[in-house]
Coordinates of C-alpha atoms and ligand atoms in Angstrom, one line a residue:
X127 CA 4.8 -2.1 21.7
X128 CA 8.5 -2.9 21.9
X129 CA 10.5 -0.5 24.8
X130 CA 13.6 -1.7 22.3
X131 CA 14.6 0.8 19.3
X132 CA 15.3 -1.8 16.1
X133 CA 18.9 -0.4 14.7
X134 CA 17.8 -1.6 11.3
X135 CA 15.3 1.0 10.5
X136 CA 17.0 3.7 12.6
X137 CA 16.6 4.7 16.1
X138 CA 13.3 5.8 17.7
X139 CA 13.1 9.1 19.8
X140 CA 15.4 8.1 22.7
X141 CA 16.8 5.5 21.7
X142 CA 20.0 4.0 21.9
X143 CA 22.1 2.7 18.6
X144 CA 22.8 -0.3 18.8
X145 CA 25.0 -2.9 16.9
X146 CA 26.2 -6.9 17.5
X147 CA 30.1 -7.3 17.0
X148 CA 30.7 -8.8 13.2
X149 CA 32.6 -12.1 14.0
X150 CA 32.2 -13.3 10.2
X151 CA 30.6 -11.0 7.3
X152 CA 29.8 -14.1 5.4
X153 CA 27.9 -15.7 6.4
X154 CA 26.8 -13.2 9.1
X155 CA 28.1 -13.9 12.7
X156 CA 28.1 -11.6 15.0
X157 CA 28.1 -11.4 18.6
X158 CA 25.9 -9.2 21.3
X159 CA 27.9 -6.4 22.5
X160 CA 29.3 -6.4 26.3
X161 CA 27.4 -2.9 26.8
X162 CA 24.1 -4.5 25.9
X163 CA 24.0 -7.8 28.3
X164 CA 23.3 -5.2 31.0
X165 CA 19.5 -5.1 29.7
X166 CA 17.0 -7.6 31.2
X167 CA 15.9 -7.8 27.4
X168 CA 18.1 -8.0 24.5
X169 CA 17.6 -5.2 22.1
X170 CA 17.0 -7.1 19.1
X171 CA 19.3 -5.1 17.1
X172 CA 22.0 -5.6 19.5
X173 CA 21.1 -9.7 19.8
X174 CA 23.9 -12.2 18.9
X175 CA 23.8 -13.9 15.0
X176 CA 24.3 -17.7 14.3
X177 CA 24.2 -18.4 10.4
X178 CA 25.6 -21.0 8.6
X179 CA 24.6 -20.5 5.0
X180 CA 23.4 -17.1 5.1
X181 CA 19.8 -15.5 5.1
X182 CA 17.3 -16.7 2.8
X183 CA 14.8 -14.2 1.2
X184 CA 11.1 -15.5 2.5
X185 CA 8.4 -12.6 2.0
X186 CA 6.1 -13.1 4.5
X187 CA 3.2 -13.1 1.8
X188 CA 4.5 -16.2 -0.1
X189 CA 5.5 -17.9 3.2
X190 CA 4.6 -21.4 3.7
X191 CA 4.9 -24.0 6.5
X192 CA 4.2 -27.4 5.4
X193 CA 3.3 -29.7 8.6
X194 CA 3.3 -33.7 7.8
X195 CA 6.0 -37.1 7.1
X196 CA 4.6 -39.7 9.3
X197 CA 0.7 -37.5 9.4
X198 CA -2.7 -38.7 8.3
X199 CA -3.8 -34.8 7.9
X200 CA -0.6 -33.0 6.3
X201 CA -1.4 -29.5 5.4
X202 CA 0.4 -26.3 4.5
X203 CA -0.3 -22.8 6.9
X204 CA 0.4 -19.7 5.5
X205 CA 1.8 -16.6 8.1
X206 CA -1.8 -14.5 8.2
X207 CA -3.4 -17.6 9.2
X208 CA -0.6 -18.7 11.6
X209 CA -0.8 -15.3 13.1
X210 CA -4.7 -15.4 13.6
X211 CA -3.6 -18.3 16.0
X212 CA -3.6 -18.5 19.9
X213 CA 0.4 -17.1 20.8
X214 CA 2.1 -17.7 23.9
X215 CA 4.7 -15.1 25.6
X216 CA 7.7 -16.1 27.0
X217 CA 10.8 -14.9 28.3
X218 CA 13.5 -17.4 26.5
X219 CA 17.8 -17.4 27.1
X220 CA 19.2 -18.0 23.5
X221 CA 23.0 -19.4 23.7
X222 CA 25.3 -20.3 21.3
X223 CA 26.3 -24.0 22.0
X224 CA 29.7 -22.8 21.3
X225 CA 29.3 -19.6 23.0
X226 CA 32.5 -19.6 25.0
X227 CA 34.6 -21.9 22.5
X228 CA 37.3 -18.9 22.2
X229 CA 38.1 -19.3 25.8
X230 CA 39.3 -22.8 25.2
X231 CA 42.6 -24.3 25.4
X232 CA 43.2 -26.1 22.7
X233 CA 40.8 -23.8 20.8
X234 CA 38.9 -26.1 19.2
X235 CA 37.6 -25.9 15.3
X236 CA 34.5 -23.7 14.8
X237 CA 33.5 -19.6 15.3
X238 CA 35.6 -18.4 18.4
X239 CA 33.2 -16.7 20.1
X240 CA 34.0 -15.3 23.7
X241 CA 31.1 -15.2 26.3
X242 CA 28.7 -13.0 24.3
X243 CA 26.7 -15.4 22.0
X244 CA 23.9 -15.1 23.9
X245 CA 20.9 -13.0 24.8
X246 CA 17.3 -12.7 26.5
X247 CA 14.6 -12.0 24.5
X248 CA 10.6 -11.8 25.3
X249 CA 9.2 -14.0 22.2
X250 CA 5.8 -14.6 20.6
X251 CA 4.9 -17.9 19.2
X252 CA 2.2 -20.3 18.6
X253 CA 2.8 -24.0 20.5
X254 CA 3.8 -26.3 17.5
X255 CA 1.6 -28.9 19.3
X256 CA -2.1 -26.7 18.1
X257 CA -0.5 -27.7 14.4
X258 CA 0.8 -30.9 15.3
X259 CA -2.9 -31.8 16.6
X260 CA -4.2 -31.1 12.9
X261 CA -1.5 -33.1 10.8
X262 CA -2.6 -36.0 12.9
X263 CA 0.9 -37.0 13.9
X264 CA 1.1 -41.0 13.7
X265 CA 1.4 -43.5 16.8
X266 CA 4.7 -44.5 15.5
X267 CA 5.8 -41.1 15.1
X268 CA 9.9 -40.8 17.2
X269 CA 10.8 -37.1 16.5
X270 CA 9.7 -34.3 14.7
X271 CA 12.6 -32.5 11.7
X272 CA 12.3 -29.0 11.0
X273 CA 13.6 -27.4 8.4
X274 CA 15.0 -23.9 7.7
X275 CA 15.0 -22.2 4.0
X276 CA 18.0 -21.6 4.1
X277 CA 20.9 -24.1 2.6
X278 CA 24.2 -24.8 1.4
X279 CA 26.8 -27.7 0.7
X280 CA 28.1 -30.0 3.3
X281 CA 30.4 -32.8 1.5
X282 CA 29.7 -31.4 -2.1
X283 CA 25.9 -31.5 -1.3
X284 CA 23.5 -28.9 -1.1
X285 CA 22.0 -29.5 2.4
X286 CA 19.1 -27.6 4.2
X287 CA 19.1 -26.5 7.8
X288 CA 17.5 -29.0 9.8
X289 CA 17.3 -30.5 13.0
X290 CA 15.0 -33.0 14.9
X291 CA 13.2 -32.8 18.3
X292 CA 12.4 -36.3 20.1
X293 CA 8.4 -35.7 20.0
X294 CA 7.6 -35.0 23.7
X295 CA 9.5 -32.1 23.3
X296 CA 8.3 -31.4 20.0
X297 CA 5.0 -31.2 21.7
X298 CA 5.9 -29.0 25.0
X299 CA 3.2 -26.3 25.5
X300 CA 6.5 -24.2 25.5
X301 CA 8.0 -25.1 22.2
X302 CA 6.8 -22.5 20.0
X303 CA 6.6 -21.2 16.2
X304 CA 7.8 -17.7 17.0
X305 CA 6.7 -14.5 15.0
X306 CA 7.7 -11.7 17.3
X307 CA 10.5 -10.8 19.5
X308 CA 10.8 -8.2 21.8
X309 CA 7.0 -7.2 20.6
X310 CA 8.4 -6.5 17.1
X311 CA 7.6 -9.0 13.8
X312 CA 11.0 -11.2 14.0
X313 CA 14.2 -9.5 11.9
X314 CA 15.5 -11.3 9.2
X315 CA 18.6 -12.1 10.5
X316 CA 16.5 -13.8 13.4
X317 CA 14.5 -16.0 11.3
X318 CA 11.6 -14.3 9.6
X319 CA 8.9 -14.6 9.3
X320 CA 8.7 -17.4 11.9
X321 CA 10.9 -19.6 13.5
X322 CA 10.9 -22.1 16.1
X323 CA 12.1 -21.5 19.9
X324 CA 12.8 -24.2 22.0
X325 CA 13.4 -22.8 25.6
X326 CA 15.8 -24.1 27.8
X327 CA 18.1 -25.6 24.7
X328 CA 20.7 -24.5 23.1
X329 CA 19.8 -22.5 20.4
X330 CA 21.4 -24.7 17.9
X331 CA 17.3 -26.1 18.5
X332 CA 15.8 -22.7 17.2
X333 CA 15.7 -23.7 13.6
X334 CA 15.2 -20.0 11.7
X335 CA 13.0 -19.5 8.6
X336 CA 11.0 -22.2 9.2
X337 CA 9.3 -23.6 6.5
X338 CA 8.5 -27.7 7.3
X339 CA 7.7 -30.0 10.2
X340 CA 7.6 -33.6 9.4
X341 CA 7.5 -36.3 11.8
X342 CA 9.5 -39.6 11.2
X343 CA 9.5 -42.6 12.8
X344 CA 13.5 -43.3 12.7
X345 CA 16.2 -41.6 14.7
X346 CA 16.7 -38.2 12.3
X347 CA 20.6 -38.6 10.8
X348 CA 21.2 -34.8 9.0
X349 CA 24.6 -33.6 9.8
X350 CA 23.4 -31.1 11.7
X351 CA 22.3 -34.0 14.3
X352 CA 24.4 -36.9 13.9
X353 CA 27.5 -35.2 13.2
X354 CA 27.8 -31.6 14.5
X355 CA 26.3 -30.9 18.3
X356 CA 27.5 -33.4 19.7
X357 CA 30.3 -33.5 22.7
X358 CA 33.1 -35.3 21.3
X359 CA 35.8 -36.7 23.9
X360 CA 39.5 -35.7 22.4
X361 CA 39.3 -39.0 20.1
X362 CA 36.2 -38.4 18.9
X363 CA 33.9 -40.2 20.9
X364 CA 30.9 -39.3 21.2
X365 CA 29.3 -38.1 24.3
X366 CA 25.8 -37.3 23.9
X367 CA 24.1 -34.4 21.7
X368 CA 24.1 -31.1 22.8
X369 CA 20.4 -30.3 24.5
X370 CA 20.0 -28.8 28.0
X371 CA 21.8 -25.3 28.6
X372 CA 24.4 -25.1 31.3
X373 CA 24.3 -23.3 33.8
X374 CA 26.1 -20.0 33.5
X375 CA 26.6 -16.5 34.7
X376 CA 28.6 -13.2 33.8
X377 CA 29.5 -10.0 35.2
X378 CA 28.3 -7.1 33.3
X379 CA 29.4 -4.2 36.4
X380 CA 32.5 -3.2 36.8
X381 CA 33.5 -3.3 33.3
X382 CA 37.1 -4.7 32.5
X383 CA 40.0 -2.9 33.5
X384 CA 37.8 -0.2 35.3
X385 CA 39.8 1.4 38.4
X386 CA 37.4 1.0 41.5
X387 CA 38.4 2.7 44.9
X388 CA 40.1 0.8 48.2
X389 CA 37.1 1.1 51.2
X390 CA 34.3 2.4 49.1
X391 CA 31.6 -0.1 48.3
X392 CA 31.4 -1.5 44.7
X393 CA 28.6 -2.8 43.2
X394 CA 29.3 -5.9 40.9
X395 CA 26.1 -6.9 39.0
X396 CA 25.7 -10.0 36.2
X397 CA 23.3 -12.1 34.3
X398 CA 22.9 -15.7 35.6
X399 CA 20.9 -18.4 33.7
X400 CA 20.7 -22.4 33.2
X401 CA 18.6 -24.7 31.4
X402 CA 15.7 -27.1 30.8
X403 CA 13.5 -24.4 32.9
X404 CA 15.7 -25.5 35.8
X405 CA 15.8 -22.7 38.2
X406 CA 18.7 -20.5 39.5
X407 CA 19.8 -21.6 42.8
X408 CA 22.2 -18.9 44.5
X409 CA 25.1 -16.8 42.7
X410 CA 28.1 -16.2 44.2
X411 CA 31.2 -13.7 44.1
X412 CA 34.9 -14.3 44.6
X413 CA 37.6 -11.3 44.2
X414 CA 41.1 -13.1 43.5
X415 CA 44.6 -11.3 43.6
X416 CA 48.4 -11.6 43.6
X417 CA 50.2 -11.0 46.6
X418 CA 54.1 -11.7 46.6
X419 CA 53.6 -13.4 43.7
X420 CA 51.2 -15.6 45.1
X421 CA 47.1 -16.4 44.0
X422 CA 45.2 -15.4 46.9
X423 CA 41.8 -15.3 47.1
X424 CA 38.8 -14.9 49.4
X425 CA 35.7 -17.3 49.8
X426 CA 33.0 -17.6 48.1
X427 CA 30.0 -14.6 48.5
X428 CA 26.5 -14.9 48.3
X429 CA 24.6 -12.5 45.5
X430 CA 21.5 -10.9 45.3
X431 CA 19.2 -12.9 42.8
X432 CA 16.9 -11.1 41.3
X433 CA 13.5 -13.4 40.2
X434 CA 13.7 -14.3 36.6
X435 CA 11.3 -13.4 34.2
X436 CA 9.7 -16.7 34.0
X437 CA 11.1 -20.4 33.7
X438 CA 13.3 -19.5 30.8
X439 CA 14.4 -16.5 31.3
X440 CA 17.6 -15.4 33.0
X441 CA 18.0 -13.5 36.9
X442 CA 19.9 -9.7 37.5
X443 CA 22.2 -10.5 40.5
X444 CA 24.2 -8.1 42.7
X445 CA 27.2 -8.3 45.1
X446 CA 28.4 -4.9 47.1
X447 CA 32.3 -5.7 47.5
X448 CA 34.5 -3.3 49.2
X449 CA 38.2 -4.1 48.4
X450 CA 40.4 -3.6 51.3
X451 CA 43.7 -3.4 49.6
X452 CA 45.4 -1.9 46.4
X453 CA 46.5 -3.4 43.1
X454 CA 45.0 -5.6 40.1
X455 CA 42.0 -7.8 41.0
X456 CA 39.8 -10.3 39.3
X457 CA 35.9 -10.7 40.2
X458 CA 34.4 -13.8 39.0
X459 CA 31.2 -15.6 39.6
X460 CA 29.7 -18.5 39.8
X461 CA 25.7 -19.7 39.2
X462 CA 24.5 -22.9 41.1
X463 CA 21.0 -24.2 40.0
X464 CA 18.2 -26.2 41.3
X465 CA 19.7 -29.7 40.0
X466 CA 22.7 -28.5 42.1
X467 CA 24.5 -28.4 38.9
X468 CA 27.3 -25.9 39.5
X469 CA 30.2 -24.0 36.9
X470 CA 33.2 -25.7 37.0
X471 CA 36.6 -23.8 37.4
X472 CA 37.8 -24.7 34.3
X473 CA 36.3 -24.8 30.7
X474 CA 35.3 -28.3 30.2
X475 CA 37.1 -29.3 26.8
X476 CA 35.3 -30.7 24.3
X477 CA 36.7 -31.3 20.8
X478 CA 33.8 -29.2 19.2
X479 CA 34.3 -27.0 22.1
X480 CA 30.4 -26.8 23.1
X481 CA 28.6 -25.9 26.7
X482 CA 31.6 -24.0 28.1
X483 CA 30.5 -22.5 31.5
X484 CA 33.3 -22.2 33.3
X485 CA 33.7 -19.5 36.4
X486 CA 34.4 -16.8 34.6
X487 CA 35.2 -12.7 35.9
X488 CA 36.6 -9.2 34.9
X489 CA 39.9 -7.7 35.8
X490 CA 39.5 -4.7 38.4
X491 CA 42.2 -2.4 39.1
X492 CA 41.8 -1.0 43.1
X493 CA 43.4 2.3 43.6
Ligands
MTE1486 N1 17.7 -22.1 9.6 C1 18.7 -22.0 10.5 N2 18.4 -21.9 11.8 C2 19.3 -21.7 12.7 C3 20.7 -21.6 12.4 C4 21.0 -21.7 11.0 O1 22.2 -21.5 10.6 N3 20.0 -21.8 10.1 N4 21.7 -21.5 13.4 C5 21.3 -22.0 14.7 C6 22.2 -21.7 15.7 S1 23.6 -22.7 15.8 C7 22.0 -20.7 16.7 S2 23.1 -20.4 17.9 C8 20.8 -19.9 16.6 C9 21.1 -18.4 16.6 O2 19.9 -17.6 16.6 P1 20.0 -16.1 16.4 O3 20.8 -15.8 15.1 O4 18.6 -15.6 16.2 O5 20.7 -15.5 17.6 O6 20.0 -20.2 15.4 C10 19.9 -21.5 15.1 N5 19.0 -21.7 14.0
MO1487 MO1 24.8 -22.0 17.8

């Protein structure tokens, strides 16, 4: 049983109403509101939306996923029989690769999301690799391409969803076919009746409404691979496809613009996560103001990390700060992980304006 209300069908006893922010009504974007990232678990009907045709219709009854391309044994599995199979549980950051992108300077083309396309959620999923094991994937087999049901034109073309894994990752004991988040059958907006998670990515990976799997033994080319997610230099070079997450954290306590109180201790509390199941290293804290019209600042703090919930998932931190003088303040934060990958202080610009992690904070009035 889910501790999470689902909006959609009305609140349980208890519960809290809950609603993303609507950054485009067609197709539906929306992203998850501030007030919900304090939750170690995403209420699913709080959880950011990334759609770029719209949501297909698939009934879970006439639901098929068709596993095969370069396969002696291709078959089709329907979702009672995929549901009768073995499911792992895991703990899995979803981000936006453009989460972020509205922060840039230029703002680059594409949705302007601020820091909120994100979310944690605590999925259900059979390992692709049990029905990769039947289709009898061939030797020469590169990457696997899964498709979504849903589609729309690109260049005058009607053009499905896809995207392709190189097949070790394909094959990860962690990359999964999901059917349920947050102990609930997935929401159609989330990809129902199954769709595939790929911890550690960005989400861009999580192909919703799965309906095929087909191995190839060239280099996949849909535009969803070869032309969008990629980090383009300012000419358009290419720089490498979008894959790992960056690390990144946020501050969820105090919330912006909140007056806190000179000596009296506050407690500043975020969300801090990275990718490729990398772990968290240390978070720190740094409270910046303007003192005769000059940027002050004090060093760097040390947080309080909470453990994760598992390699994917992300960590509570905490930080009591008690500010000594009066006037506006900014709190911001900063995630270092086990690579010793760290934010950067500014947005790193990118032309499609993906993996921005910069140091990011609130604005704090002390009085
Ligand atoms: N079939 C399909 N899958 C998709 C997409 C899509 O448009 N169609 N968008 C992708 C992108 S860019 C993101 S960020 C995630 C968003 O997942 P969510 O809507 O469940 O939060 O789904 C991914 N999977
Ligand atoms: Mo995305």
């Amino acid at each position: 049983m889910s501790a999470w209300p689902l909006s959609r069908d009305g609140p349980g006893p208890g519960a809290t109403l809950w609603a993303p922010e609507t950054v485009t009504a067609v197709p539906y974007n929306a992203q998850t509101p501030a007030a919900a990232l304090t939750e170690p678990v995403t209420p699913v009907g709080a959880f950011f939306v990334r759609d770029h045709f719209g949501i297909p219709g698939t009934a879970p009854g006439r639901w098929r996923l068709r596993v095969g391309g370069a396969a002696a044994a291709p078959f089709a599995i329907g979702y009672e029989e995929l549901l009768a199979m073995e499911h792992r549980e895991l703990d899995v950051v979803v981000e936006c690769a453009g989460n972020g992108r509205g922060e840039m300077t230029p703002r680059p083309p594409g949705l302007p999301w601020s820091q909120q396309a994100v979310g944690c959620a605590h999925f259900a999923g059979v390992p692709f690799r049990a029905l990769a094991a039947r289709a009898l994937i061939a030797p020469a087999a590169l990457e696997i391409v899964f498709t979504g049901a849903d589609r729309g034109p690109v260049g005058g073309r009607p053009t499905p969803f896809e995207r392709s894994l190189p097949l070790a990752v394909a094959l990860h004991p962690d990359t999964l076919l999901v059917t349920r988040m947050n102990g609930e059958p997935l929401a159609r907006e989330h990809g129902a009746p199954v769709r595939l998670v790929v911890p550690g990515r960005y989400a861009v990976a999580d192909v919703k409404w799965l309906v095929g799997a087909r191995a190839v033994t060239s280099p996949f080319m849909g535009v969803f691979q070869s032309e969008e997610y990629l980090y383009l230099a300012s000419r358009g070079t290419p720089e490498g496809p979008v894959t790992s997450v960056r690390v990144k954290s946020l501050i969820t306590e105090p919330e912006p613009d909140t007056a806190v109180r000179r000596g009296h201790e506050t407690l500043v509390r975020g969300r801090a996560w990275s990718g490729g199941g990398v772990a968290l290293r240390r978070v720190e804290v740094r409270a910046e103001y303007e003192d005769d019209d000059r940027h002050r600042e004090w060093g760097w703090h040390e947080a309080l990390l909470e453990p994760p919930a598992g390699p994917y998932g992300w960590s509570g931190w905490s930080y009591r700060w008690t500010p000594r003088r009066p006037g506006p303040y900014r709190l911001v934060s900063r995630a270092t992980d086990a690579r010793g990958e760290t934010q950067p202080p500014h947005a790193p610009w990118n032309a499609r304006g993906y993996g921005c992690n910069p140091v990011a904070g609130v604005e704090v009035v002390v009085v």
